[in-house]
mmCIF file of C-alpha atoms and ligand atoms in Angstrom:
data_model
loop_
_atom_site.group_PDB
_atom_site.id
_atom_site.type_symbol
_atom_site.label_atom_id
_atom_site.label_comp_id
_atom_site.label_asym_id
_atom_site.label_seq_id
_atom_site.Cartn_x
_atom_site.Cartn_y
_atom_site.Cartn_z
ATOM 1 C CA UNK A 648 0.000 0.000 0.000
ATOM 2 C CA UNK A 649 1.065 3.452 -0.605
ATOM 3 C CA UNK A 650 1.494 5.808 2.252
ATOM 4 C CA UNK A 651 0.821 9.683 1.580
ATOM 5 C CA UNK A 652 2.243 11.675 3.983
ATOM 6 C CA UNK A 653 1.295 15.199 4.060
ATOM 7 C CA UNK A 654 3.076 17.932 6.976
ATOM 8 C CA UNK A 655 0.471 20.494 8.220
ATOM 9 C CA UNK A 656 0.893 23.427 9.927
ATOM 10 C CA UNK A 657 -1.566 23.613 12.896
ATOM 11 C CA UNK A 658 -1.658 27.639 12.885
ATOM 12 C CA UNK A 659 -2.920 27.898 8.956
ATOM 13 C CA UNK A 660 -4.429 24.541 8.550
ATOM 14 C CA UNK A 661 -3.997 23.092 4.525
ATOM 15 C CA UNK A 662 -8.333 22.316 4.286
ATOM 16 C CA UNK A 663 -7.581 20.281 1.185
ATOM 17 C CA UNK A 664 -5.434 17.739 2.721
ATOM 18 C CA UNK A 665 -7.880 17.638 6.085
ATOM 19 C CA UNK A 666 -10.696 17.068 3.605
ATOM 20 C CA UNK A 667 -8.641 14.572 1.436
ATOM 21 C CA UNK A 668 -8.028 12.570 4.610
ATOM 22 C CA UNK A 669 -11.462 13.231 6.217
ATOM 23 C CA UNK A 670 -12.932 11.180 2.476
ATOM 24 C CA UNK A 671 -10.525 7.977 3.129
ATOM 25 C CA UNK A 672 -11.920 7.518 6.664
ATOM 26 C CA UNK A 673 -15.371 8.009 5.410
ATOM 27 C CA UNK A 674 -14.848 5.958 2.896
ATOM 28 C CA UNK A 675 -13.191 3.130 4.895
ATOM 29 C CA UNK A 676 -9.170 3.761 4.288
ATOM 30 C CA UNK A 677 -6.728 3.945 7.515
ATOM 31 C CA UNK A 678 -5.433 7.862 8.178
ATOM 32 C CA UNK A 679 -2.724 8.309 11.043
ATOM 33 C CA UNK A 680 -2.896 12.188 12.507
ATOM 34 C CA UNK A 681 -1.555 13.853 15.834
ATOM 35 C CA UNK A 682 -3.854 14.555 18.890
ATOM 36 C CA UNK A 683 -2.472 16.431 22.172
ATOM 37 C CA UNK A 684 -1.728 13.167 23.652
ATOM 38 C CA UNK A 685 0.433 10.912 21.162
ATOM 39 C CA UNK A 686 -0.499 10.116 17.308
ATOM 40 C CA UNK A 687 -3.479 7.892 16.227
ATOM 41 C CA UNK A 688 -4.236 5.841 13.928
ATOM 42 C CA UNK A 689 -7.798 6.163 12.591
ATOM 43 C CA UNK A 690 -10.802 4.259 10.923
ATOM 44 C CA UNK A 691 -14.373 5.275 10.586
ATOM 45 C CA UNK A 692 -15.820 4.177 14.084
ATOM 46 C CA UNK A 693 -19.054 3.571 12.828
ATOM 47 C CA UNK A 694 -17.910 0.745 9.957
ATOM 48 C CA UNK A 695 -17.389 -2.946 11.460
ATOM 49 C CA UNK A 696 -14.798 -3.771 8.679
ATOM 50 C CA UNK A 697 -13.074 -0.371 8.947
ATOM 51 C CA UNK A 698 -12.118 -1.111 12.114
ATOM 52 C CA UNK A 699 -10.748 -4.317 11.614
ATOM 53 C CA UNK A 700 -7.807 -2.715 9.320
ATOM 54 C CA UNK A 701 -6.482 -1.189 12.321
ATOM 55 C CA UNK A 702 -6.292 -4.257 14.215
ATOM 56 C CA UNK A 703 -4.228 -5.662 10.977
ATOM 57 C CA UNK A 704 -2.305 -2.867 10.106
ATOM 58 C CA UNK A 705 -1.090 -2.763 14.228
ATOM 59 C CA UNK A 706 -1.076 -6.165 14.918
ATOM 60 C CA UNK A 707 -3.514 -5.161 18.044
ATOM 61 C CA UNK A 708 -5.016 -8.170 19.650
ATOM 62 C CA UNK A 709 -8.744 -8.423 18.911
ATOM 63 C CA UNK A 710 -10.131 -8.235 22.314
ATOM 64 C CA UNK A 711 -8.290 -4.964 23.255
ATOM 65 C CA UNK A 712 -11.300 -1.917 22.601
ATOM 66 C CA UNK A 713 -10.636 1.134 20.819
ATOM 67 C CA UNK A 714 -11.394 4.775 21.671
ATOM 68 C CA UNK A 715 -13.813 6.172 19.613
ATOM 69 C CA UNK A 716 -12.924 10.281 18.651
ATOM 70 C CA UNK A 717 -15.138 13.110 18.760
ATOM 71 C CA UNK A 718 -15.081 16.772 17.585
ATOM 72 C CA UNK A 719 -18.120 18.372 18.972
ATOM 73 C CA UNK A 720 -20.125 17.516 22.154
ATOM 74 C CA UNK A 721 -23.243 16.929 20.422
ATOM 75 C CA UNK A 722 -21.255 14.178 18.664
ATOM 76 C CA UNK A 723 -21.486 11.944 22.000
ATOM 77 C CA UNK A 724 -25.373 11.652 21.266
ATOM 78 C CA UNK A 725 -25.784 8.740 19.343
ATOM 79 C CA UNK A 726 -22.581 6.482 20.409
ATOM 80 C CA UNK A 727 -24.219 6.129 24.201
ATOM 81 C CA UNK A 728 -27.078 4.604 25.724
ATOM 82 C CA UNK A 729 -26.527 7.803 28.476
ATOM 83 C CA UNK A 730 -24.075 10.278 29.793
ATOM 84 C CA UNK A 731 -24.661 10.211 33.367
ATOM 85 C CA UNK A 732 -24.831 13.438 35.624
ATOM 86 C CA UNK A 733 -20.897 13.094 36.565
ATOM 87 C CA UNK A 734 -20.144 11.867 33.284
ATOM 88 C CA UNK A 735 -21.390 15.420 31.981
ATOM 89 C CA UNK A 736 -19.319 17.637 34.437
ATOM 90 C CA UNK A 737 -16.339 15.732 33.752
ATOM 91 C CA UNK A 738 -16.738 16.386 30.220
ATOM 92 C CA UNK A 739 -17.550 19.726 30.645
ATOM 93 C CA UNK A 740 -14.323 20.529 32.942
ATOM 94 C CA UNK A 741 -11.879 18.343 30.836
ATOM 95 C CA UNK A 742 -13.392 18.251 26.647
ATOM 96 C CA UNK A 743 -11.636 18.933 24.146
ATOM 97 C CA UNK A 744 -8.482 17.643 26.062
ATOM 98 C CA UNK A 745 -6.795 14.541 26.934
ATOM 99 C CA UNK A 746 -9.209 12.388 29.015
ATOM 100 C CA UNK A 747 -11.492 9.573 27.429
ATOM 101 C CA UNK A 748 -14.831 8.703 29.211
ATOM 102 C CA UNK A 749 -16.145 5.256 29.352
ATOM 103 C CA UNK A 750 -19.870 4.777 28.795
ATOM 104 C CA UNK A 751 -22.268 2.049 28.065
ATOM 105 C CA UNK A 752 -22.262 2.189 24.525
ATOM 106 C CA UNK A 753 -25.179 2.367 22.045
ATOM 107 C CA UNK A 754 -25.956 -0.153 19.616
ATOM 108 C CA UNK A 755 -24.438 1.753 16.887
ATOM 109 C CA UNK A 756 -20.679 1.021 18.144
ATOM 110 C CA UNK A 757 -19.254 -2.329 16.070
ATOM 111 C CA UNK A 758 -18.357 -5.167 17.827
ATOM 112 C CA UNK A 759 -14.454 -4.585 16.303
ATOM 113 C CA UNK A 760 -14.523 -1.064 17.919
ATOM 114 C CA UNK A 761 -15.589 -1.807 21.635
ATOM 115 C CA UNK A 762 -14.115 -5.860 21.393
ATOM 116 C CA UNK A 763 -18.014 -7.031 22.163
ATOM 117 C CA UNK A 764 -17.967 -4.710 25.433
ATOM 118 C CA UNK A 765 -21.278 -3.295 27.030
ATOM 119 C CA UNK A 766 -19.180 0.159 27.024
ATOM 120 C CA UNK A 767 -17.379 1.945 24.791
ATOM 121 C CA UNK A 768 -14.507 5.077 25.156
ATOM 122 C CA UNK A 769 -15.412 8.336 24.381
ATOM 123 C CA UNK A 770 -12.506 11.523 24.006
ATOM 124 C CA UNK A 771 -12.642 14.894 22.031
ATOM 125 C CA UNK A 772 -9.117 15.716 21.235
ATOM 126 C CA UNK A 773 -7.981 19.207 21.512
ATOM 127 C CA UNK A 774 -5.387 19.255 19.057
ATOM 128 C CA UNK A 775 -6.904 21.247 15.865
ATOM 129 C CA UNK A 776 -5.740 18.856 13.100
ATOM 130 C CA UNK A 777 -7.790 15.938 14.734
ATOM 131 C CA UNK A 778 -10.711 17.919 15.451
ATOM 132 C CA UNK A 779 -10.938 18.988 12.099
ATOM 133 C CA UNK A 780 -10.231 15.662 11.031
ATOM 134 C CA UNK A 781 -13.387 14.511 12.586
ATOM 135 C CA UNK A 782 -15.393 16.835 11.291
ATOM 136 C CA UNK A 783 -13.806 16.250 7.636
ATOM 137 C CA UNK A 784 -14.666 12.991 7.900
ATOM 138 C CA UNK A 785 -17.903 13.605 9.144
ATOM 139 C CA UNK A 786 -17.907 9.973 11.357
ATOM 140 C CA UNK A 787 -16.494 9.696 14.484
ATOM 141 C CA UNK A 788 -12.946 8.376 14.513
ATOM 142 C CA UNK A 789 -11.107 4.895 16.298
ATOM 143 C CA UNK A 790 -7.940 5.355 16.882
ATOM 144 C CA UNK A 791 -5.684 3.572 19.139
ATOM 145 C CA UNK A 792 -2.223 5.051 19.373
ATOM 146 C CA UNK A 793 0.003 5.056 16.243
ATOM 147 C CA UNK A 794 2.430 2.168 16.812
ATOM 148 C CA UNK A 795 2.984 -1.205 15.852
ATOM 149 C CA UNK A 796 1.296 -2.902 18.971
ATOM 150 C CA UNK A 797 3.470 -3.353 21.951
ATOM 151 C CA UNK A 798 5.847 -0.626 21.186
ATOM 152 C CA UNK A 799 5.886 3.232 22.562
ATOM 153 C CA UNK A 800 3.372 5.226 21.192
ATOM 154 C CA UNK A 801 4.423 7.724 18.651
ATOM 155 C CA UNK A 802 5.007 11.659 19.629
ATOM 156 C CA UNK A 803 6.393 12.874 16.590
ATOM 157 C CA UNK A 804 5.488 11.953 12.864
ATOM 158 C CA UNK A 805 8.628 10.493 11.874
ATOM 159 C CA UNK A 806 7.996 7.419 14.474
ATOM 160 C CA UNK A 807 4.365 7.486 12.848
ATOM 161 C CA UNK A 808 6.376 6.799 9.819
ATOM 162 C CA UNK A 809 8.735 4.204 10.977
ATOM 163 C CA UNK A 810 5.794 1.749 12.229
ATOM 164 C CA UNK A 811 3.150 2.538 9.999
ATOM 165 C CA UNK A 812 4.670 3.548 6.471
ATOM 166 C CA UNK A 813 3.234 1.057 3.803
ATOM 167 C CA UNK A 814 0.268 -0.443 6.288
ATOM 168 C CA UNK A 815 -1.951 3.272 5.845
ATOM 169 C CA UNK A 816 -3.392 5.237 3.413
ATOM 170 C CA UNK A 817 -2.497 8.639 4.745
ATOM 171 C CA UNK A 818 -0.485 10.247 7.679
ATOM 172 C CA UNK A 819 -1.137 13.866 8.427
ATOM 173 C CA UNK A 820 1.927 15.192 10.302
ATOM 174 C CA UNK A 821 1.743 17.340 12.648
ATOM 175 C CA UNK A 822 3.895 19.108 15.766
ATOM 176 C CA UNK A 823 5.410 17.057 18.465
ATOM 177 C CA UNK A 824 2.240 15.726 21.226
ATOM 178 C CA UNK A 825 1.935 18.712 24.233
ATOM 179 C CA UNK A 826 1.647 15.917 26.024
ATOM 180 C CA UNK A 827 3.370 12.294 24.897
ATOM 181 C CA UNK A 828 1.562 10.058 26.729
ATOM 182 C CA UNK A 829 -1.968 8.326 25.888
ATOM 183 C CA UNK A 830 -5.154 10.137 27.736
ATOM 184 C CA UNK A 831 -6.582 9.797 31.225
ATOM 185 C CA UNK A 832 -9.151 6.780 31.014
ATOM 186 C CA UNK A 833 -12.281 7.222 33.499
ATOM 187 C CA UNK A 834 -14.636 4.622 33.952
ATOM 188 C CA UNK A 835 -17.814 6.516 34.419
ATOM 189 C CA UNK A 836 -20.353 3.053 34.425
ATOM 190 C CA UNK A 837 -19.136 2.466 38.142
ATOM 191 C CA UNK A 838 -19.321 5.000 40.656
ATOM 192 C CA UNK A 839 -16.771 6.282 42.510
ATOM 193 C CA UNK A 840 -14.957 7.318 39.275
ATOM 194 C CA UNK A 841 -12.118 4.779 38.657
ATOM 195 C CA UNK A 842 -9.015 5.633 36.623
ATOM 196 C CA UNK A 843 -8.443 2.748 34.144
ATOM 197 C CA UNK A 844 -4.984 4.636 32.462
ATOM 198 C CA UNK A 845 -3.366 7.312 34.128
ATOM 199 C CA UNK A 846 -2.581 10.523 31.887
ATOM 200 C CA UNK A 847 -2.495 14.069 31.678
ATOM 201 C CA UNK A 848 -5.460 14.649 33.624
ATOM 202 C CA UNK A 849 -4.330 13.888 37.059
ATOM 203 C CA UNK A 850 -6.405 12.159 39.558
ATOM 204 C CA UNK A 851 -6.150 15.251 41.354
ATOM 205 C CA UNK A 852 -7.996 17.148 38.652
ATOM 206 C CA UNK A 853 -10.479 15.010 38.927
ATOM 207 C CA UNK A 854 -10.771 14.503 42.285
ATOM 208 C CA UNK A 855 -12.615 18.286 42.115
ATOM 209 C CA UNK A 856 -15.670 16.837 40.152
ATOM 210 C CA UNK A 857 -15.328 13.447 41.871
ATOM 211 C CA UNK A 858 -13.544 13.442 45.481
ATOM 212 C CA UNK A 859 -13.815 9.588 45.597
ATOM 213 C CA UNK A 860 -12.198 8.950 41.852
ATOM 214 C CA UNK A 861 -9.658 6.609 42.674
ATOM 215 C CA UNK A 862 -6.959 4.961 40.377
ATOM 216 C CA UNK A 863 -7.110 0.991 39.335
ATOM 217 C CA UNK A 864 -4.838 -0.735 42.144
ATOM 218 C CA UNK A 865 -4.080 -3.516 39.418
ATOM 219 C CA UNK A 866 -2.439 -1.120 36.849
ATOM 220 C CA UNK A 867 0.717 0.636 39.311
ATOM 221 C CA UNK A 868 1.827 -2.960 40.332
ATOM 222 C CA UNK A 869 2.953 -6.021 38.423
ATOM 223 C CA UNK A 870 -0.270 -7.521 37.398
ATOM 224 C CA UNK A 871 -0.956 -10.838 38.974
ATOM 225 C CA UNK A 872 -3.991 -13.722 38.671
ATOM 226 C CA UNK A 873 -5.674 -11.536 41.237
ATOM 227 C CA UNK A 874 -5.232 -8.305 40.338
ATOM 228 C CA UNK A 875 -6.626 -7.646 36.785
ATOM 229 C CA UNK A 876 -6.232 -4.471 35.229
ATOM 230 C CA UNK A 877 -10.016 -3.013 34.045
ATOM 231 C CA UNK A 878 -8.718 -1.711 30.607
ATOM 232 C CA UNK A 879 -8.223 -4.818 28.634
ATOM 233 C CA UNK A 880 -4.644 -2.825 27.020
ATOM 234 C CA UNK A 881 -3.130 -2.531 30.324
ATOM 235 C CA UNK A 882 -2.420 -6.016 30.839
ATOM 236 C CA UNK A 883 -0.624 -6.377 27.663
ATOM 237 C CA UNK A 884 3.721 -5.537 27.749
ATOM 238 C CA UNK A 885 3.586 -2.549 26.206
ATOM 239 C CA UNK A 886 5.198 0.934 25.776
ATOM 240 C CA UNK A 887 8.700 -1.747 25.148
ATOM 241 C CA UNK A 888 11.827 -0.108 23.276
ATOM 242 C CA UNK A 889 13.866 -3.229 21.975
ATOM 243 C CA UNK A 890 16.267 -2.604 25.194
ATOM 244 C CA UNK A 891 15.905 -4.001 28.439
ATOM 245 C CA UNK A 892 14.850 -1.298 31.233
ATOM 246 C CA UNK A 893 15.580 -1.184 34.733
ATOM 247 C CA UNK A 894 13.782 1.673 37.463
ATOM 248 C CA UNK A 895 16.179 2.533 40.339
ATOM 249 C CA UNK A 896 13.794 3.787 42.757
ATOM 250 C CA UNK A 897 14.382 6.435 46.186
ATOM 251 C CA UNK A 898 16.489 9.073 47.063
ATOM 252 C CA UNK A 899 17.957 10.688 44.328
ATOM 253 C CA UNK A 900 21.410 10.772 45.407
ATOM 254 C CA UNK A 901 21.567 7.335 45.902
ATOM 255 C CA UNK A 902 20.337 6.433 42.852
ATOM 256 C CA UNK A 903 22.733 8.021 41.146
ATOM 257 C CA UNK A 904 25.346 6.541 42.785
ATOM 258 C CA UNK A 905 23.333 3.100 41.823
ATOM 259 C CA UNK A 906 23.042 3.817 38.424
ATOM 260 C CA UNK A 907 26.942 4.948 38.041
ATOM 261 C CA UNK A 908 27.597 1.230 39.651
ATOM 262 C CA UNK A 909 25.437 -0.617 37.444
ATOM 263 C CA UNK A 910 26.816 1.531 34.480
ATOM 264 C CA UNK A 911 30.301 0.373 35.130
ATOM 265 C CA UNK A 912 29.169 -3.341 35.715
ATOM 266 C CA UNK A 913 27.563 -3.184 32.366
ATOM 267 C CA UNK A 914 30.583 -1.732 30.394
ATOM 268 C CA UNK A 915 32.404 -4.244 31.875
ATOM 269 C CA UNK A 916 30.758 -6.780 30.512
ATOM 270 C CA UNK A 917 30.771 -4.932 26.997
ATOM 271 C CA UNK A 918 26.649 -4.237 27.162
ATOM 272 C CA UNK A 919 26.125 -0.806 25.728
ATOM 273 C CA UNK A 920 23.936 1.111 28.218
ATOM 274 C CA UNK A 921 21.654 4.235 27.878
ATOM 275 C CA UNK A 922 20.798 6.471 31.140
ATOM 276 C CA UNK A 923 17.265 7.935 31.314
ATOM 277 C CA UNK A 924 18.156 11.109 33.557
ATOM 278 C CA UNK A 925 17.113 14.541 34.094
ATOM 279 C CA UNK A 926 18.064 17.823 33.282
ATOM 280 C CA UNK A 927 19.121 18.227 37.157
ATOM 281 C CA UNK A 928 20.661 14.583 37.110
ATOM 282 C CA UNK A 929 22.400 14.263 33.134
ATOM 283 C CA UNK A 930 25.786 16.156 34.520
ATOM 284 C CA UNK A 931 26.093 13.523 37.442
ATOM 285 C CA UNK A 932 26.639 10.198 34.846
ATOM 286 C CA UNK A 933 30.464 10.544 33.491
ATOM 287 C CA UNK A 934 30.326 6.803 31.624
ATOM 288 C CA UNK A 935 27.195 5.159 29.554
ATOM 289 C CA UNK A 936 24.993 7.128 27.034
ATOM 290 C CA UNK A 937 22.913 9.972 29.059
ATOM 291 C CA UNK A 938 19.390 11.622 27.199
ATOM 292 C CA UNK A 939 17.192 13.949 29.507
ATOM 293 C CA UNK A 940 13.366 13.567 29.984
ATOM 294 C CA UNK A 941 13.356 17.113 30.815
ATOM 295 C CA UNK A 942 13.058 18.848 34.074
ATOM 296 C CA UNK A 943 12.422 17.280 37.233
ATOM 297 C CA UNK A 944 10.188 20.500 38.145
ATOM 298 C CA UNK A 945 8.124 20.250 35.110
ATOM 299 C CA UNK A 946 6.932 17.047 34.750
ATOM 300 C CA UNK A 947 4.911 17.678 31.543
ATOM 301 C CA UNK A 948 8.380 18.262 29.676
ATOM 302 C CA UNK A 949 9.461 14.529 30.964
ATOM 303 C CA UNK A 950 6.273 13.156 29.990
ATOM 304 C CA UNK A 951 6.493 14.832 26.833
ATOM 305 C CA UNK A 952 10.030 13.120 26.088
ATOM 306 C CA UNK A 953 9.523 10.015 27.343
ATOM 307 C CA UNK A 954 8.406 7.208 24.410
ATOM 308 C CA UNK A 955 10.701 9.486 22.000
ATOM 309 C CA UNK A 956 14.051 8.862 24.701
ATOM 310 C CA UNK A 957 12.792 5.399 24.992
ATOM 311 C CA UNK A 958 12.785 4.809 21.097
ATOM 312 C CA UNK A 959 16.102 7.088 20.670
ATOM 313 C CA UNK A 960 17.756 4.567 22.863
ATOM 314 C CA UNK A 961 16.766 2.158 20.455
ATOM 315 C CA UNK A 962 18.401 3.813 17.529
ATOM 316 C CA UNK A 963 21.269 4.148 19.040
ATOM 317 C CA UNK A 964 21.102 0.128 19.804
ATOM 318 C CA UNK A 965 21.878 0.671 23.622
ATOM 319 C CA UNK A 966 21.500 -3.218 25.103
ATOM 320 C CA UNK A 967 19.811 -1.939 28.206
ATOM 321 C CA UNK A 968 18.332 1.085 29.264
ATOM 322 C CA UNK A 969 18.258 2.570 33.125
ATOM 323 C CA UNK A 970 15.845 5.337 34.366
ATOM 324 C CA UNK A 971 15.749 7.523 37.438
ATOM 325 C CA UNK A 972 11.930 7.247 39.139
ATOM 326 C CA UNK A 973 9.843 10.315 39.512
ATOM 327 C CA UNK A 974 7.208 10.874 42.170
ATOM 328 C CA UNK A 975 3.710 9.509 41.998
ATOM 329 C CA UNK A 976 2.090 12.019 41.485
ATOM 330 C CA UNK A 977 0.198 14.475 39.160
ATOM 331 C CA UNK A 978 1.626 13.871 35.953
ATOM 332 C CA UNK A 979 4.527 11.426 37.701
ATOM 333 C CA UNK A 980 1.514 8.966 37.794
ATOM 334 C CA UNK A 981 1.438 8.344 34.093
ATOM 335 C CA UNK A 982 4.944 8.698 33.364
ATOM 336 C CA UNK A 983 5.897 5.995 36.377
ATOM 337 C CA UNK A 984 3.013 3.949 34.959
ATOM 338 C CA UNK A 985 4.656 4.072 31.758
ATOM 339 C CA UNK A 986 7.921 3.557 32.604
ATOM 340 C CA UNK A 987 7.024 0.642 35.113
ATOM 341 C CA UNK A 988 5.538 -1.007 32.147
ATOM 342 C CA UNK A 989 8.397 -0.574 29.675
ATOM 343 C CA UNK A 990 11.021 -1.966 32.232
ATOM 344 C CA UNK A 991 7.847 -4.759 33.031
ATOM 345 C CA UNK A 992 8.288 -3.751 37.016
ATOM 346 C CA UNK A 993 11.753 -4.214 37.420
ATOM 347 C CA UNK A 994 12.859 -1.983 39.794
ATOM 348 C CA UNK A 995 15.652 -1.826 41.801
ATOM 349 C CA UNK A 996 14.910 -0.076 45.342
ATOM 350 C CA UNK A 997 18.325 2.089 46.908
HETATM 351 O O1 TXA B 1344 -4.560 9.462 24.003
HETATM 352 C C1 TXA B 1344 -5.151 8.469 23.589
HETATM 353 O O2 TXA B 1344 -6.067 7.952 24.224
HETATM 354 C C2 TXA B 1344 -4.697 7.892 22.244
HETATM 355 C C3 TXA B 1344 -5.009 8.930 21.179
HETATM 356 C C4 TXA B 1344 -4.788 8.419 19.785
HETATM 357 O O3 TXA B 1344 -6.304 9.422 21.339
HETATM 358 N N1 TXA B 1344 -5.333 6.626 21.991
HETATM 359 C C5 TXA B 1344 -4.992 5.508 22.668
HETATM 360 O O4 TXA B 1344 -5.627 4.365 22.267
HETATM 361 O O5 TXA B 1344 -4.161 5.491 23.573
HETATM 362 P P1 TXA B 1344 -5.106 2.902 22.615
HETATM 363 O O6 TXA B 1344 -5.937 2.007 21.778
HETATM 364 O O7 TXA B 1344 -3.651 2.833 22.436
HETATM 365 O O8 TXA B 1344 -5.522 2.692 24.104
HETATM 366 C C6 TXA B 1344 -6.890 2.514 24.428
HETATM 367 C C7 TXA B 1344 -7.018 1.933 25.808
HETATM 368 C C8 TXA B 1344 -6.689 0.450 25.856
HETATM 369 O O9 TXA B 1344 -5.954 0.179 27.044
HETATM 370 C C9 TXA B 1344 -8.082 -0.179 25.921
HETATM 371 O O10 TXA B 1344 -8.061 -1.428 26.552
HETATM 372 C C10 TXA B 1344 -8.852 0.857 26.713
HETATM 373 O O11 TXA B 1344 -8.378 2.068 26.213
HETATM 374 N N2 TXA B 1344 -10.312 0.786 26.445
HETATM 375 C C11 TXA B 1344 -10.947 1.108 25.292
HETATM 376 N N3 TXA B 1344 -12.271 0.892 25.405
HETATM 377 C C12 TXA B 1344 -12.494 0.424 26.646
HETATM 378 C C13 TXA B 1344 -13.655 -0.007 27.371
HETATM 379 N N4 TXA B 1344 -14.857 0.002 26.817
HETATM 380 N N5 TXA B 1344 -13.498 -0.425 28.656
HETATM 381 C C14 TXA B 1344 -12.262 -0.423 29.226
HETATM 382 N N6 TXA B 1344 -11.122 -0.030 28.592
HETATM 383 C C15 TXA B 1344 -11.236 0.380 27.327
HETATM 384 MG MG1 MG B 1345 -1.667 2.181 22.528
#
C-alpha cells in the first residue's frame, strides 16, 4: 500500500489535505494524525470492517477496545445509551483535552470497535488537526495510538512513519504531542470514578468533580492472577523499546550513585547502556549514554520526552536502558506507569 504523507501546519491549517483525509476515513481507508496526547491511527468508528484494518495494520489483539474520537459535544449523542450526571461535568471541565470517558455504549458502536464490550470510550481531542479531522470525515474516529502494537506510542510523525509507512493510506503530520503520553481513562459506568490509564489529567484534577475517583490498584503494580487491570490494554507488555529497562527507585542521590555502579558493571561486561536522567541529574553520569526527559520540576516536559528517549535509545542500539523514578504524582503517575511497564516492574529499590 502506498502511504501519503502530508506535513500540516496547525496555525494555517492546509483544508484540502484535512478534507482529502477526512474522504478515506469516510470511505473506509486507515489515516494516522496527531492529537495532544500521542499520534493515532484512525478508521471510521461507525464501519465494522473499517475497524478491523487497524487491528491488521497494528497487529492489536482483537479483544483490546478502541477509543472512539469526537469533535463536537453533540457528537457523543448517538454512540451512548446515556451520559450520566458526573459523566457530563467531567466532560464539561476536561473536553476537548486529553481524558477519554467510558460509557455504556449504544448499539451503533461495532463489535471490532468496543471488542463485544457493554461500554465503549469516548474523548474529544484538543489538538486542531484531529478535530478537524473529525469533522472532515464527518464519522467519528477509532484510533488507538500510532504504533505497531506493543511498542511506545508515537510523539512525533517520523515514528508514525517508521511503524506505519506502507500499512496506511495517509499520515497527516503534525507538531510534536503537548503531552506524549496516551489520555486519562475514566470509567464513568461504576461510581466512585475509577481511573483505568493514568494521563495528563491527574487524579487530582479530577478529584474536584469526583472526590472519591480513585486509580485501578491492578495497573501501578505487576499484574498478577488476582489483580486484573479493568482496561483490557493494560495487561498487555507494552510501551517496550527493543532494550531491556531497569527503574532505580528512592532518594535521588543514591540512585545516582546506583546507576553509576550498574553503568560500570555493564561496560564491563561490553553491554552498551543508555541512562534515562534529568536535566538536574544528566551532569552527574560521566560513563554510559545519558538523554534527559526534561526537568524534574516540570513534569509535563518529561512526559512529553519520554516514548521518544525510549525509542532514541533504540536507535542508538543501547543493550539496556536505566531510568531515574519520579514521584507519583500528578503527571509522575502516568509517566511511572509508563515507565514501570516498559522496564515490566523491574525496579531496583536504593
Ligand atoms: O490518548 C489516547 O487515548 C490515544 C489517542 C490516539 O487518542 N489513543 C490511545 O488508544 O491510547 P489505545 O488504543 O492505544 O488505548 C486505548 C485503551 C486500551 O488500554 C483499551 O483497553 C482501553 O483504552 N479501552 C478502550 N475501550 C475500553 C472499554 N470500553 N473499557 C475499558 N477499557 C477500554
Ligand atoms: Mg496504545
Amino acid at each position: 500500500m502506498d502511504t501519503k504523507v502530508v506535513m500540516l501546519d496547525e496555525g494555517s491549517l492546509d483544508r484540502a489535505s484535512i478534507k482529502e483525509a477526512g474522504e478515506i476515513i469516510r470511505n473506509g481507508g486507515l489515516v494516522a494524525f496527531p492529537t495532544e496526547t500521542v499520534y493515532g491511527l484512525g478508521a471510521n468508528a461507525l464501519d465494522n470492517e473499517s475497524v478491523k484494518k487497524i487491528f491488521e495494520a497494528k497487529g492489536r489483539p482483537q479483544d483490546n477496545p478502541l477509543i472512539v474520537h469526537i469533535a463536537d459535544f453533540e457528537d457523543i449523542k448517538p454512540l451512548v445509551e446515556e451520559v450520566s450526571e458526573i459523566a457530563l461535568k467531567f466532560m464539561n471541565r476536561f473536553w476537548p483535552g486529553p481524558m477519554t470517558m467510558i460509557l455504556p455504549k449504544s448499539s451503533i458502536i461495532p463489535d471490532a470497535a468496543s471488542a463485544s464490550l457493554p461500554s465503549v470510550g469516548i474523548r474529544m481531542p484538543s489538538n486542531v488537526i484531529a478535530r478537524e479531522l473529525i469533522r472532515a470525515a464527518k464519522v467519528p474516529i477509532a484510533a488507538p495510538s500510532a504504533n505497531i502494537s506493543g511498542r511506545p506510542s508515537p510523539t512525533d510523525v517520523q515514528r508514525c512513519i517508521e511503524d506505519l509507512s506502507g500499512r496506511v493510506d495517509y499520515i497527516l503530520g503534525g507538531e510534536i504531542c503537548d503531552i506524549g503520553l496516551e489520555s486519562t481513562i475514566i470509567d464513568c459506568t461504576v461510581q466512585p470514578t475509577c481511573v483505568l490509564r493514568p494521563g495528563g489529567i491527574t487524579l487530582e484534577m479530577l478529584r474536584e468533580i469526583d472526590p472519591n475517583a480513585y486509580i485501578d490498584p491492578a495497573i501501578m503494580e505487576k499484574p498478577n492472577e488476582d489483580l486484573k487491570p479493568k482496561a483490557p490494554g493494560m495487561k498487555y507488555r507494552h510501551y517496550a523499546p527493543k532494550a531491556t529497562v531497569k527503574i532505580v527507585q528512592g532518594d535521588l542521590q543514591k540512585t545516582i550513585a546506583k546507576i553509576n555502579e550498574m553503568v560500570q558493571n555493564y561496560i564491563d561486561r561490553n553491554e552498551v547502556v543508555g541512562i534515562m536522567a534529568t536535566e538536574e541529574t544528566k551532569d552527574s553520569y560521566p560513563k554510559g549514554l545519558v538523554l534527559s526527559l526534561g526537568s524534574r520540576k516540570n513534569m509535563i516536559s518529561v512526559s512529553q520526552g519520554l516514548f521518544e528517549t525510549l525509542r532514541s535509545f533504540d536507535d542508538k542500539k543501547v543493550d539496556v536502558i536505566i531510568s531515574e523514578a519520579f514521584e507519583e504524582k500528578g503527571v509522575g503517575v502516568a509517566v511511572m506507569n509508563r515507565l514501570k511497564k516498559s522496564a515490566g516492574f523491574d525496579i531496583i529499590k536504593v
